[in-house]
mmCIF file of C-alpha atoms in Angstrom:
data_model
loop_
_atom_site.group_PDB
_atom_site.id
_atom_site.type_symbol
_atom_site.label_atom_id
_atom_site.label_comp_id
_atom_site.label_asym_id
_atom_site.label_seq_id
_atom_site.Cartn_x
_atom_site.Cartn_y
_atom_site.Cartn_z
ATOM 1 C CA MET A 1 20.579 -20.416 -19.873
ATOM 2 C CA VAL A 2 18.464 -19.101 -17.001
ATOM 3 C CA MET A 3 14.784 -19.886 -17.579
ATOM 4 C CA LEU A 4 11.845 -18.101 -16.017
ATOM 5 C CA PRO A 5 9.939 -20.188 -13.441
ATOM 6 C CA HIS A 6 6.668 -21.613 -14.664
ATOM 7 C CA ILE A 7 3.706 -20.941 -12.391
ATOM 8 C CA GLN A 8 1.638 -24.104 -12.086
ATOM 9 C CA ARG A 9 -1.840 -22.978 -11.041
ATOM 10 C CA HIS A 10 -3.557 -24.805 -8.196
ATOM 11 C CA LYS A 11 -6.480 -26.698 -9.738
ATOM 12 C CA THR A 12 -9.834 -25.403 -8.558
ATOM 13 C CA HIS A 13 -13.441 -25.597 -9.663
ATOM 14 C CA ALA A 14 -14.660 -22.777 -11.902
ATOM 15 C CA VAL A 15 -17.315 -20.516 -10.359
ATOM 16 C CA LYS A 16 -19.468 -18.205 -12.452
ATOM 17 C CA VAL A 17 -20.209 -14.861 -10.785
ATOM 18 C CA GLY A 18 -22.356 -12.781 -13.107
ATOM 19 C CA ASN A 19 -20.313 -12.385 -16.291
ATOM 20 C CA VAL A 20 -17.010 -13.296 -14.596
ATOM 21 C CA THR A 21 -15.422 -16.725 -14.070
ATOM 22 C CA ILE A 22 -13.367 -17.372 -10.943
ATOM 23 C CA GLY A 23 -11.140 -20.451 -10.741
ATOM 24 C CA GLY A 24 -10.903 -23.372 -13.101
ATOM 25 C CA GLY A 25 -7.815 -21.885 -14.727
ATOM 26 C CA ALA A 26 -9.497 -18.559 -15.566
ATOM 27 C CA PRO A 27 -7.385 -15.388 -15.218
ATOM 28 C CA VAL A 28 -6.985 -14.150 -11.643
ATOM 29 C CA VAL A 29 -9.862 -11.738 -10.960
ATOM 30 C CA VAL A 30 -9.475 -8.322 -9.307
ATOM 31 C CA GLN A 31 -12.160 -7.258 -6.886
ATOM 32 C CA SER A 32 -12.892 -4.404 -4.484
ATOM 33 C CA MET A 33 -15.510 -3.146 -2.036
ATOM 34 C CA THR A 34 -17.459 0.061 -1.592
ATOM 35 C CA ASN A 35 -17.466 2.029 1.671
ATOM 36 C CA THR A 36 -20.609 4.048 1.048
ATOM 37 C CA ASP A 37 -23.854 3.586 2.944
ATOM 38 C CA THR A 38 -25.520 1.107 0.604
ATOM 39 C CA ALA A 39 -28.881 2.702 1.363
ATOM 40 C CA ASP A 40 -27.573 5.823 -0.408
ATOM 41 C CA VAL A 41 -28.234 4.636 -3.942
ATOM 42 C CA GLY A 42 -26.629 7.601 -5.710
ATOM 43 C CA ALA A 43 -23.387 7.534 -3.725
ATOM 44 C CA THR A 44 -23.072 3.754 -4.011
ATOM 45 C CA VAL A 45 -23.692 3.753 -7.763
ATOM 46 C CA GLN A 46 -21.105 6.488 -8.207
ATOM 47 C CA GLN A 47 -18.461 4.585 -6.248
ATOM 48 C CA ILE A 48 -19.209 1.365 -8.103
ATOM 49 C CA LYS A 49 -18.743 3.283 -11.365
ATOM 50 C CA GLU A 50 -15.367 4.591 -10.182
ATOM 51 C CA LEU A 51 -14.186 1.158 -9.068
ATOM 52 C CA SER A 52 -15.438 -0.499 -12.240
ATOM 53 C CA TYR A 53 -13.799 2.123 -14.457
ATOM 54 C CA ALA A 54 -10.545 1.623 -12.545
ATOM 55 C CA GLY A 55 -10.703 -2.059 -13.454
ATOM 56 C CA SER A 56 -12.444 -3.836 -10.583
ATOM 57 C CA GLU A 57 -14.051 -6.926 -12.075
ATOM 58 C CA ILE A 58 -16.242 -7.777 -9.073
ATOM 59 C CA ILE A 59 -17.492 -5.297 -6.463
ATOM 60 C CA ARG A 60 -18.770 -6.080 -2.972
ATOM 61 C CA ILE A 61 -21.315 -3.953 -1.138
ATOM 62 C CA THR A 62 -22.467 -4.091 2.473
ATOM 63 C CA VAL A 63 -25.990 -5.400 3.077
ATOM 64 C CA ASN A 64 -26.481 -4.917 6.795
ATOM 65 C CA ASN A 65 -30.033 -3.656 7.314
ATOM 66 C CA ASP A 66 -33.453 -3.234 5.730
ATOM 67 C CA GLU A 67 -32.569 0.039 4.042
ATOM 68 C CA ALA A 68 -29.472 -1.441 2.403
ATOM 69 C CA ALA A 69 -31.356 -4.557 1.293
ATOM 70 C CA ALA A 70 -34.129 -2.482 -0.261
ATOM 71 C CA ALA A 71 -31.562 -0.339 -2.098
ATOM 72 C CA VAL A 72 -29.739 -3.201 -3.836
ATOM 73 C CA PRO A 73 -32.261 -3.722 -6.689
ATOM 74 C CA LEU A 74 -32.322 0.038 -7.296
ATOM 75 C CA ILE A 75 -28.530 0.128 -7.447
ATOM 76 C CA LYS A 76 -28.495 -2.759 -9.912
ATOM 77 C CA GLU A 77 -31.171 -1.122 -12.048
ATOM 78 C CA GLU A 78 -29.298 2.182 -12.209
ATOM 79 C CA LEU A 79 -26.027 0.446 -13.093
ATOM 80 C CA ILE A 80 -27.691 -1.407 -15.960
ATOM 81 C CA LYS A 81 -29.140 1.884 -17.223
ATOM 82 C CA GLN A 82 -25.602 3.222 -17.337
ATOM 83 C CA ARG A 83 -24.363 0.028 -19.036
ATOM 84 C CA ILE A 84 -22.247 -1.039 -16.096
ATOM 85 C CA TYR A 85 -22.477 -4.801 -15.754
ATOM 86 C CA VAL A 86 -19.895 -5.483 -13.047
ATOM 87 C CA PRO A 87 -21.033 -8.356 -10.766
ATOM 88 C CA LEU A 88 -22.230 -7.280 -7.306
ATOM 89 C CA VAL A 89 -21.539 -9.245 -4.134
ATOM 90 C CA GLY A 90 -23.657 -8.800 -1.014
ATOM 91 C CA CYS A 91 -21.645 -8.828 2.212
ATOM 92 C CA PHE A 92 -23.761 -10.363 4.996
ATOM 93 C CA HIS A 93 -23.071 -10.621 8.704
ATOM 94 C CA TYR A 94 -25.375 -11.680 11.560
ATOM 95 C CA ASN A 95 -28.719 -11.073 9.787
ATOM 96 C CA GLY A 96 -28.058 -12.256 6.234
ATOM 97 C CA HIS A 97 -30.458 -15.177 6.527
ATOM 98 C CA ASP A 98 -33.282 -12.833 7.482
ATOM 99 C CA LEU A 99 -32.576 -10.192 4.821
ATOM 100 C CA LEU A 100 -32.265 -12.754 2.027
ATOM 101 C CA GLU A 101 -35.623 -14.232 2.970
ATOM 102 C CA ARG A 102 -37.488 -10.943 3.352
ATOM 103 C CA TYR A 103 -35.986 -9.171 0.322
ATOM 104 C CA PRO A 104 -36.167 -11.619 -2.602
ATOM 105 C CA ASP A 105 -35.546 -8.820 -5.141
ATOM 106 C CA MET A 106 -32.251 -8.106 -3.395
ATOM 107 C CA ALA A 107 -31.381 -11.809 -3.345
ATOM 108 C CA ARG A 108 -31.965 -11.975 -7.115
ATOM 109 C CA ALA A 109 -30.137 -8.729 -7.925
ATOM 110 C CA LEU A 110 -26.868 -9.819 -6.296
ATOM 111 C CA ASP A 111 -24.470 -12.066 -8.188
ATOM 112 C CA LYS A 112 -22.821 -13.605 -5.134
ATOM 113 C CA TYR A 113 -23.324 -13.757 -1.365
ATOM 114 C CA ARG A 114 -20.424 -13.323 1.045
ATOM 115 C CA ILE A 115 -20.895 -14.943 4.449
ATOM 116 C CA ASN A 116 -18.702 -15.590 7.471
ATOM 117 C CA PRO A 117 -19.289 -18.906 9.309
ATOM 118 C CA GLY A 118 -18.212 -17.227 12.541
ATOM 119 C CA ASN A 119 -21.169 -14.869 12.655
ATOM 120 C CA VAL A 120 -24.059 -16.330 10.655
ATOM 121 C CA GLY A 121 -25.615 -17.359 13.942
ATOM 122 C CA PHE A 122 -24.818 -18.545 17.434
ATOM 123 C CA GLY A 123 -25.696 -21.544 19.543
ATOM 124 C CA THR A 124 -28.577 -23.656 18.348
ATOM 125 C CA LYS A 125 -29.524 -21.081 15.679
ATOM 126 C CA LYS A 126 -26.246 -21.275 13.795
ATOM 127 C CA ASP A 127 -26.896 -24.324 11.580
ATOM 128 C CA LYS A 128 -30.452 -23.241 10.802
ATOM 129 C CA GLN A 129 -29.459 -19.716 9.792
ATOM 130 C CA TYR A 130 -26.506 -20.966 7.791
ATOM 131 C CA ALA A 131 -28.826 -23.338 5.937
ATOM 132 C CA MET A 132 -31.210 -20.464 5.195
ATOM 133 C CA ILE A 133 -28.430 -18.533 3.436
ATOM 134 C CA ILE A 134 -27.229 -21.547 1.457
ATOM 135 C CA ASN A 135 -30.795 -22.417 0.464
ATOM 136 C CA ALA A 136 -31.300 -18.837 -0.751
ATOM 137 C CA ALA A 137 -28.197 -19.197 -2.913
ATOM 138 C CA ILE A 138 -29.509 -22.489 -4.325
ATOM 139 C CA LYS A 139 -32.956 -21.018 -4.967
ATOM 140 C CA HIS A 140 -31.598 -17.970 -6.798
ATOM 141 C CA ASP A 141 -28.690 -19.810 -8.453
ATOM 142 C CA LYS A 142 -25.997 -17.662 -6.831
ATOM 143 C CA ALA A 143 -22.402 -18.277 -5.867
ATOM 144 C CA VAL A 144 -21.292 -17.991 -2.248
ATOM 145 C CA ARG A 145 -17.981 -16.894 -0.789
ATOM 146 C CA ILE A 146 -17.464 -18.574 2.539
ATOM 147 C CA GLY A 147 -15.027 -16.218 4.172
ATOM 148 C CA VAL A 148 -13.584 -17.048 7.560
ATOM 149 C CA ASN A 149 -11.720 -14.326 9.418
ATOM 150 C CA TRP A 150 -9.427 -14.571 12.402
ATOM 151 C CA GLY A 151 -11.262 -11.630 13.964
ATOM 152 C CA SER A 152 -14.528 -13.585 14.059
ATOM 153 C CA LEU A 153 -13.642 -17.247 14.243
ATOM 154 C CA ASP A 154 -16.221 -19.903 15.062
ATOM 155 C CA GLN A 155 -15.874 -19.885 18.852
ATOM 156 C CA ASN A 156 -17.050 -23.461 19.343
ATOM 157 C CA LEU A 157 -14.499 -24.798 16.860
ATOM 158 C CA SER A 158 -11.606 -22.688 18.137
ATOM 159 C CA THR A 159 -12.390 -23.607 21.770
ATOM 160 C CA HIS A 160 -12.570 -27.294 20.840
ATOM 161 C CA LEU A 161 -9.195 -27.147 19.075
ATOM 162 C CA MET A 162 -7.615 -25.233 21.942
ATOM 163 C CA ASP A 163 -8.858 -27.857 24.399
ATOM 164 C CA GLU A 164 -7.514 -30.668 22.221
ATOM 165 C CA ASN A 165 -4.176 -28.911 21.893
ATOM 166 C CA ALA A 166 -3.891 -28.412 25.670
ATOM 167 C CA LYS A 167 -4.057 -32.170 26.172
ATOM 168 C CA LEU A 168 -1.038 -32.830 23.965
ATOM 169 C CA ASP A 169 2.321 -33.665 25.526
ATOM 170 C CA ASN A 170 3.834 -30.866 23.454
ATOM 171 C CA PRO A 171 1.069 -28.319 22.772
ATOM 172 C CA LEU A 172 1.346 -26.199 19.655
ATOM 173 C CA PRO A 173 1.575 -22.391 19.894
ATOM 174 C CA ALA A 174 -1.782 -20.641 20.061
ATOM 175 C CA ASP A 175 -1.212 -19.049 16.635
ATOM 176 C CA ALA A 176 -0.790 -22.480 15.054
ATOM 177 C CA VAL A 177 -4.102 -23.580 16.548
ATOM 178 C CA MET A 178 -5.744 -20.423 15.243
ATOM 179 C CA ARG A 179 -4.476 -21.126 11.731
ATOM 180 C CA GLU A 180 -5.787 -24.686 11.895
ATOM 181 C CA ALA A 181 -9.153 -23.370 13.082
ATOM 182 C CA LEU A 182 -9.345 -21.051 10.073
ATOM 183 C CA VAL A 183 -8.600 -23.858 7.622
ATOM 184 C CA ARG A 184 -10.990 -26.306 9.240
ATOM 185 C CA SER A 185 -13.774 -23.735 9.555
ATOM 186 C CA ALA A 186 -13.571 -22.843 5.864
ATOM 187 C CA ILE A 187 -13.502 -26.430 4.618
ATOM 188 C CA MET A 188 -16.129 -27.739 7.058
ATOM 189 C CA SER A 189 -18.468 -24.871 6.140
ATOM 190 C CA ALA A 190 -17.985 -25.568 2.423
ATOM 191 C CA GLU A 191 -18.689 -29.262 2.948
ATOM 192 C CA GLN A 192 -21.802 -28.355 4.950
ATOM 193 C CA ALA A 193 -22.967 -26.165 2.049
ATOM 194 C CA GLU A 194 -22.434 -29.069 -0.349
ATOM 195 C CA GLU A 195 -24.479 -31.343 1.918
ATOM 196 C CA LEU A 196 -27.286 -28.790 1.696
ATOM 197 C CA GLY A 197 -27.151 -29.010 -2.108
ATOM 198 C CA LEU A 198 -24.815 -26.190 -3.172
ATOM 199 C CA GLY A 199 -22.390 -27.372 -5.858
ATOM 200 C CA LYS A 200 -18.630 -26.918 -5.758
ATOM 201 C CA ASN A 201 -19.025 -24.726 -8.818
ATOM 202 C CA LYS A 202 -20.842 -22.219 -6.577
ATOM 203 C CA ILE A 203 -18.357 -22.076 -3.700
ATOM 204 C CA ILE A 204 -15.387 -19.773 -3.154
ATOM 205 C CA LEU A 205 -13.327 -19.896 0.035
ATOM 206 C CA SER A 206 -11.268 -17.274 1.811
ATOM 207 C CA ALA A 207 -9.403 -17.218 5.114
ATOM 208 C CA LYS A 208 -8.509 -13.671 6.091
ATOM 209 C CA VAL A 209 -5.685 -12.794 8.479
ATOM 210 C CA SER A 210 -3.666 -9.601 8.876
ATOM 211 C CA ARG A 211 -0.131 -11.033 9.123
ATOM 212 C CA VAL A 212 1.736 -12.030 5.997
ATOM 213 C CA GLN A 213 3.256 -15.271 7.299
ATOM 214 C CA ASP A 214 -0.124 -16.423 8.626
ATOM 215 C CA LEU A 215 -1.711 -15.681 5.255
ATOM 216 C CA ILE A 216 0.866 -17.759 3.397
ATOM 217 C CA ALA A 217 0.640 -20.687 5.830
ATOM 218 C CA VAL A 218 -3.170 -20.784 5.866
ATOM 219 C CA TYR A 219 -3.614 -20.635 2.097
ATOM 220 C CA GLN A 220 -0.923 -23.214 1.454
ATOM 221 C CA GLU A 221 -2.848 -25.564 3.693
ATOM 222 C CA LEU A 222 -6.190 -24.698 2.105
ATOM 223 C CA ALA A 223 -4.749 -25.395 -1.343
ATOM 224 C CA ARG A 224 -3.346 -28.706 -0.118
ATOM 225 C CA ARG A 225 -6.620 -29.887 1.412
ATOM 226 C CA CYS A 226 -9.274 -28.710 -1.065
ATOM 227 C CA ASP A 227 -10.010 -27.753 -4.664
ATOM 228 C CA TYR A 228 -12.494 -24.932 -4.048
ATOM 229 C CA ALA A 229 -11.816 -21.623 -5.788
ATOM 230 C CA LEU A 230 -9.805 -19.358 -3.465
ATOM 231 C CA HIS A 231 -10.045 -15.629 -2.808
ATOM 232 C CA LEU A 232 -6.824 -14.022 -1.529
ATOM 233 C CA GLY A 233 -6.807 -11.045 0.763
ATOM 234 C CA LEU A 234 -4.890 -9.708 3.723
ATOM 235 C CA THR A 235 -7.594 -8.394 6.029
ATOM 236 C CA GLU A 236 -7.006 -4.957 7.534
ATOM 237 C CA ALA A 237 -3.838 -4.642 5.454
ATOM 238 C CA GLY A 238 -3.384 -1.101 6.719
ATOM 239 C CA MET A 239 -2.596 2.360 5.408
ATOM 240 C CA GLY A 240 -0.173 3.735 2.859
ATOM 241 C CA SER A 241 2.991 1.904 1.900
ATOM 242 C CA LYS A 242 2.644 -0.607 4.766
ATOM 243 C CA GLY A 243 -0.671 -1.887 3.464
ATOM 244 C CA ILE A 244 0.564 -2.001 -0.127
ATOM 245 C CA VAL A 245 3.794 -3.807 0.738
ATOM 246 C CA ALA A 246 2.100 -6.339 3.036
ATOM 247 C CA THR A 247 -0.557 -7.099 0.423
ATOM 248 C CA ALA A 248 1.956 -7.408 -2.414
ATOM 249 C CA VAL A 249 4.294 -9.677 -0.443
ATOM 250 C CA GLY A 250 1.631 -11.985 0.987
ATOM 251 C CA GLU A 251 -0.513 -12.317 -2.125
ATOM 252 C CA GLY A 252 2.495 -12.246 -4.446
ATOM 253 C CA ILE A 253 4.152 -15.228 -2.766
ATOM 254 C CA LEU A 254 0.927 -17.230 -2.943
ATOM 255 C CA LEU A 255 0.307 -16.284 -6.571
ATOM 256 C CA GLN A 256 3.845 -17.405 -7.404
ATOM 257 C CA MET A 257 2.942 -20.753 -5.853
ATOM 258 C CA GLY A 258 -0.088 -20.909 -8.150
ATOM 259 C CA ILE A 259 -2.522 -20.280 -5.288
ATOM 260 C CA GLY A 260 -5.364 -17.790 -5.671
ATOM 261 C CA ASP A 261 -8.186 -17.273 -8.172
ATOM 262 C CA THR A 262 -9.311 -13.777 -7.172
ATOM 263 C CA ILE A 263 -7.626 -11.063 -5.099
ATOM 264 C CA ARG A 264 -8.319 -7.864 -3.213
ATOM 265 C CA ALA A 265 -6.094 -5.274 -1.517
ATOM 266 C CA SER A 266 -7.904 -4.278 1.706
ATOM 267 C CA LEU A 267 -6.242 -0.889 2.054
ATOM 268 C CA THR A 268 -7.317 1.891 4.403
ATOM 269 C CA PRO A 269 -7.672 4.953 2.157
ATOM 270 C CA LYS A 270 -6.798 8.454 3.256
ATOM 271 C CA ILE A 271 -9.802 10.612 4.086
ATOM 272 C CA GLY A 272 -11.292 12.014 0.907
ATOM 273 C CA GLU A 273 -9.237 9.825 -1.414
ATOM 274 C CA PRO A 274 -10.972 7.442 -3.843
ATOM 275 C CA ARG A 275 -11.173 3.707 -3.220
ATOM 276 C CA THR A 276 -9.558 2.984 -6.557
ATOM 277 C CA LEU A 277 -6.029 2.590 -5.167
ATOM 278 C CA GLU A 278 -6.882 -0.930 -4.006
ATOM 279 C CA VAL A 279 -7.791 -1.834 -7.591
ATOM 280 C CA LYS A 280 -4.580 -0.356 -8.977
ATOM 281 C CA VAL A 281 -2.463 -2.249 -6.421
ATOM 282 C CA CYS A 282 -4.030 -5.569 -7.450
ATOM 283 C CA GLN A 283 -3.591 -4.845 -11.134
ATOM 284 C CA GLU A 284 0.027 -3.798 -10.734
ATOM 285 C CA LEU A 285 0.758 -6.835 -8.575
ATOM 286 C CA LEU A 286 -0.559 -9.172 -11.274
ATOM 287 C CA GLN A 287 1.197 -7.228 -14.020
ATOM 288 C CA VAL A 288 4.661 -7.018 -12.478
ATOM 289 C CA MET A 289 4.478 -10.774 -11.851
ATOM 290 C CA GLY A 290 3.643 -11.386 -15.497
ATOM 291 C CA ILE A 291 0.297 -12.992 -14.640
ATOM 292 C CA ARG A 292 -1.984 -10.457 -16.378
ATOM 293 C CA SER A 293 -1.591 -7.161 -18.239
ATOM 294 C CA PHE A 294 -3.863 -4.182 -17.605
ATOM 295 C CA SER A 295 -2.039 -1.037 -18.695
ATOM 296 C CA ALA A 296 1.158 -0.088 -20.458
ATOM 297 C CA GLN A 297 3.936 0.463 -17.932
ATOM 298 C CA VAL A 298 6.758 2.969 -17.650
ATOM 299 C CA SER A 299 10.189 1.827 -16.460
ATOM 300 C CA ALA A 300 12.258 4.667 -15.045
ATOM 301 C CA CYS A 301 15.527 4.885 -13.137
ATOM 302 C CA PRO A 302 15.481 6.148 -9.523
ATOM 303 C CA GLY A 303 17.915 8.969 -10.233
ATOM 304 C CA CYS A 304 21.339 9.703 -8.743
ATOM 305 C CA GLY A 305 24.028 12.349 -8.717
ATOM 306 C CA ARG A 306 24.301 12.054 -12.495
ATOM 307 C CA THR A 307 20.665 13.128 -12.882
ATOM 308 C CA THR A 308 20.299 16.280 -10.815
ATOM 309 C CA SER A 309 17.798 17.562 -13.390
ATOM 310 C CA THR A 310 14.152 16.602 -12.824
ATOM 311 C CA VAL A 311 13.490 16.291 -16.558
ATOM 312 C CA PHE A 312 13.435 12.489 -16.633
ATOM 313 C CA GLN A 313 11.182 12.317 -13.552
ATOM 314 C CA GLU A 314 8.703 14.752 -15.046
ATOM 315 C CA LEU A 315 8.735 12.962 -18.392
ATOM 316 C CA ALA A 316 8.260 9.547 -16.758
ATOM 317 C CA GLN A 317 5.273 10.846 -14.789
ATOM 318 C CA ASP A 318 3.789 12.569 -17.834
ATOM 319 C CA ILE A 319 4.164 9.469 -20.002
ATOM 320 C CA GLN A 320 2.581 7.195 -17.363
ATOM 321 C CA LYS A 321 -0.347 9.598 -16.962
ATOM 322 C CA SER A 322 -0.780 9.756 -20.720
ATOM 323 C CA LEU A 323 -0.757 5.964 -20.964
ATOM 324 C CA ASP A 324 -3.298 5.625 -18.142
ATOM 325 C CA ASP A 325 -5.577 8.294 -19.641
ATOM 326 C CA ASN A 326 -5.477 6.771 -23.126
ATOM 327 C CA MET A 327 -5.657 3.116 -22.096
ATOM 328 C CA PRO A 328 -9.492 2.715 -21.966
ATOM 329 C CA ALA A 329 -9.762 3.841 -25.600
ATOM 330 C CA TRP A 330 -6.525 2.196 -26.732
ATOM 331 C CA ARG A 331 -7.574 -1.221 -25.424
ATOM 332 C CA LYS A 332 -10.491 -1.191 -27.869
ATOM 333 C CA LEU A 333 -8.503 0.169 -30.809
ATOM 334 C CA TYR A 334 -5.158 -1.551 -30.250
ATOM 335 C CA PRO A 335 -5.371 -5.091 -28.820
ATOM 336 C CA GLY A 336 -2.307 -5.998 -26.768
ATOM 337 C CA VAL A 337 -1.300 -2.415 -25.999
ATOM 338 C CA GLU A 338 -1.791 -3.059 -22.284
ATOM 339 C CA SER A 339 1.393 -5.168 -22.291
ATOM 340 C CA MET A 340 3.576 -2.385 -23.747
ATOM 341 C CA ASN A 341 6.620 -1.225 -21.777
ATOM 342 C CA VAL A 342 8.051 2.277 -22.100
ATOM 343 C CA ALA A 343 11.456 3.234 -20.663
ATOM 344 C CA VAL A 344 12.338 6.760 -19.550
ATOM 345 C CA MET A 345 15.952 6.738 -18.388
ATOM 346 C CA GLY A 346 18.007 9.550 -16.897
ATOM 347 C CA CYS A 347 21.581 9.156 -18.139
ATOM 348 C CA ILE A 348 24.023 7.254 -20.324
ATOM 349 C CA VAL A 349 25.059 4.620 -17.723
ATOM 350 C CA ASN A 350 22.080 2.279 -18.088
ATOM 351 C CA GLY A 351 19.830 4.436 -20.234
ATOM 352 C CA PRO A 352 20.533 3.042 -23.695
ATOM 353 C CA GLY A 353 20.624 -0.571 -22.512
ATOM 354 C CA GLU A 354 17.377 -0.304 -20.541
ATOM 355 C CA SER A 355 15.705 1.524 -23.420
ATOM 356 C CA LYS A 356 16.632 -1.276 -25.796
ATOM 357 C CA HIS A 357 14.875 -3.801 -23.546
ATOM 358 C CA ALA A 358 11.633 -1.779 -23.602
ATOM 359 C CA ASP A 359 9.207 -1.664 -26.537
ATOM 360 C CA ILE A 360 10.035 2.014 -26.873
ATOM 361 C CA GLY A 361 12.440 3.936 -24.672
ATOM 362 C CA ILE A 362 14.350 7.169 -24.364
ATOM 363 C CA SER A 363 17.719 7.807 -22.728
ATOM 364 C CA LEU A 364 17.861 11.416 -21.562
ATOM 365 C CA PRO A 365 21.107 13.313 -21.017
ATOM 366 C CA GLY A 366 22.356 13.372 -17.444
ATOM 367 C CA THR A 367 24.073 16.292 -15.743
ATOM 368 C CA GLY A 368 26.948 17.519 -17.912
ATOM 369 C CA GLU A 369 26.153 15.155 -20.795
ATOM 370 C CA SER A 370 25.559 16.298 -24.359
ATOM 371 C CA PRO A 371 21.929 17.450 -24.847
ATOM 372 C CA VAL A 372 21.093 14.440 -26.987
ATOM 373 C CA ALA A 373 18.361 11.844 -26.300
ATOM 374 C CA PRO A 374 18.439 8.625 -28.355
ATOM 375 C CA VAL A 375 15.127 6.795 -28.754
ATOM 376 C CA PHE A 376 14.977 3.014 -29.207
ATOM 377 C CA THR A 377 12.040 1.073 -30.636
ATOM 378 C CA ASP A 378 11.912 -2.713 -30.590
ATOM 379 C CA GLY A 379 15.543 -2.869 -29.495
ATOM 380 C CA LYS A 380 16.985 -0.618 -32.194
ATOM 381 C CA LYS A 381 17.918 3.056 -32.202
ATOM 382 C CA SER A 382 15.247 4.824 -34.243
ATOM 383 C CA HIS A 383 15.491 8.539 -33.451
ATOM 384 C CA THR A 384 17.753 11.117 -31.859
ATOM 385 C CA LEU A 385 15.992 14.026 -30.153
ATOM 386 C CA ARG A 386 17.617 17.367 -29.406
ATOM 387 C CA GLY A 387 16.629 20.778 -28.146
ATOM 388 C CA ASP A 388 13.932 22.072 -25.821
ATOM 389 C CA ASN A 389 11.018 20.021 -27.181
ATOM 390 C CA ILE A 390 12.244 16.513 -26.381
ATOM 391 C CA ALA A 391 9.315 15.635 -24.072
ATOM 392 C CA ALA A 392 6.615 16.599 -26.585
ATOM 393 C CA GLU A 393 8.450 14.837 -29.417
ATOM 394 C CA PHE A 394 8.786 11.640 -27.376
ATOM 395 C CA HIS A 395 5.060 11.763 -26.501
ATOM 396 C CA ALA A 396 4.308 11.891 -30.229
ATOM 397 C CA LEU A 397 6.664 8.988 -30.917
ATOM 398 C CA VAL A 398 4.961 6.848 -28.271
ATOM 399 C CA GLU A 399 1.525 7.526 -29.761
ATOM 400 C CA GLU A 400 2.795 6.750 -33.252
ATOM 401 C CA TYR A 401 4.407 3.547 -31.974
ATOM 402 C CA VAL A 402 1.108 2.416 -30.460
ATOM 403 C CA LYS A 403 -0.723 2.901 -33.754
ATOM 404 C CA THR A 404 2.005 1.197 -35.781
ATOM 405 C CA ARG A 405 2.695 -1.692 -33.415
ATOM 406 C CA TYR A 406 -0.821 -2.519 -32.230
ATOM 407 C CA GLY A 407 -3.069 -1.156 -34.976
ATOM 408 C CA ALA A 408 -5.016 -3.326 -37.402
ATOM 409 C CA GLY A 409 -2.693 -5.290 -39.634
ATOM 410 C CA ALA A 410 0.403 -4.333 -37.638
ATOM 411 C CA GLU A 411 3.329 -6.720 -37.398
ATOM 412 C CA THR A 412 4.276 -8.013 -33.971
ATOM 413 C CA SER A 413 7.561 -7.011 -32.375
ATOM 414 C CA ASP A 414 8.946 -10.497 -32.987
ATOM 415 C CA ASP A 415 7.934 -10.293 -36.653
ATOM 416 C CA LYS A 416 9.816 -7.021 -37.008
ATOM 417 C CA LYS A 417 12.941 -8.462 -35.454
ATOM 418 C CA THR A 418 12.919 -11.560 -37.682
ATOM 419 C CA GLY A 419 11.676 -9.847 -40.826
ATOM 420 C CA THR A 420 8.570 -12.022 -41.092
ATOM 421 C CA ALA A 421 4.945 -10.961 -41.413
#
């Protein structure tokens, strides 16, 4: 018998970020980032609402100047008024030490600080300014993500490693040295934060690159060398299908290895489109891997010459939209509904078999087939639909199935199959 692989999670320290736990065996957390001017309180609050409603469990905002820093407490206040309690992360570069010191209300309002060791300061100022940020986190009891990035590596460290490598009889490729610099920078910076008094239960590490193989290699090494909570992300993943595929492959491979406590899809959105696609990609990645469930899913065949009609495509799209629209309310009323699978199949070849494997499924007639659509629930044929109203009737059956299967006092699918309660 073929058994499913068991994912053994990499052991990391748990980090509390607002009302969310990252690491320590907690479920993998989905996060995102706004692209509004943080100083624009209304626009930033609105985008945070959209991302939170889409399912982002942590949201990062840019804090790059005085105006942005002054706006953070107002943003937090407005979110609380609207009963939105998603943790906020302040993204600091270059002047974070100064802003955290001069805007204590902002420092308190944020739930986590995100800093990059490569640009917290330069020369003799670097250690001092880094210490100022860590001390602010200690003072306000905040978590810190130490996020190194290959676009802004610590120049002193990378130069030192390059010089060491050049002296070897068989020097390593420059990319290998870069990857080592990323790993060392992240771990050394975390250890420096600990020396300053920040506990491991306040530290999250990330090492962002934009190539999939580099991402996998770097995080494997991070997981081997440390037990800090890890944030996965492919920086500048890109646009459209390229960005989605690269993110899913890189993060998916690492998640399968048990590496990663929180993830983000750094996608470039089309102009005018919402930021919520990056949330959906993360959720679907975790769901298709069987790691977490967020929304009921529709399985549908790709179509072929047997399915020249668009009926099954339209029905699949309509059912998925209906599931997505109903899910926020259904989650509260019907616990477990987010794991439901619905099949909408286009012809007799695989339709009945695939429908039997789903919680509820329909096998539509293909081109030239009899206008009959069998419906299967929990692996057994339960209905046969005919005529011009098949789509509406199947919608009603799905809604009834949700109430029966997941409503209060409902039997589980396994109970139904075995006849037990």
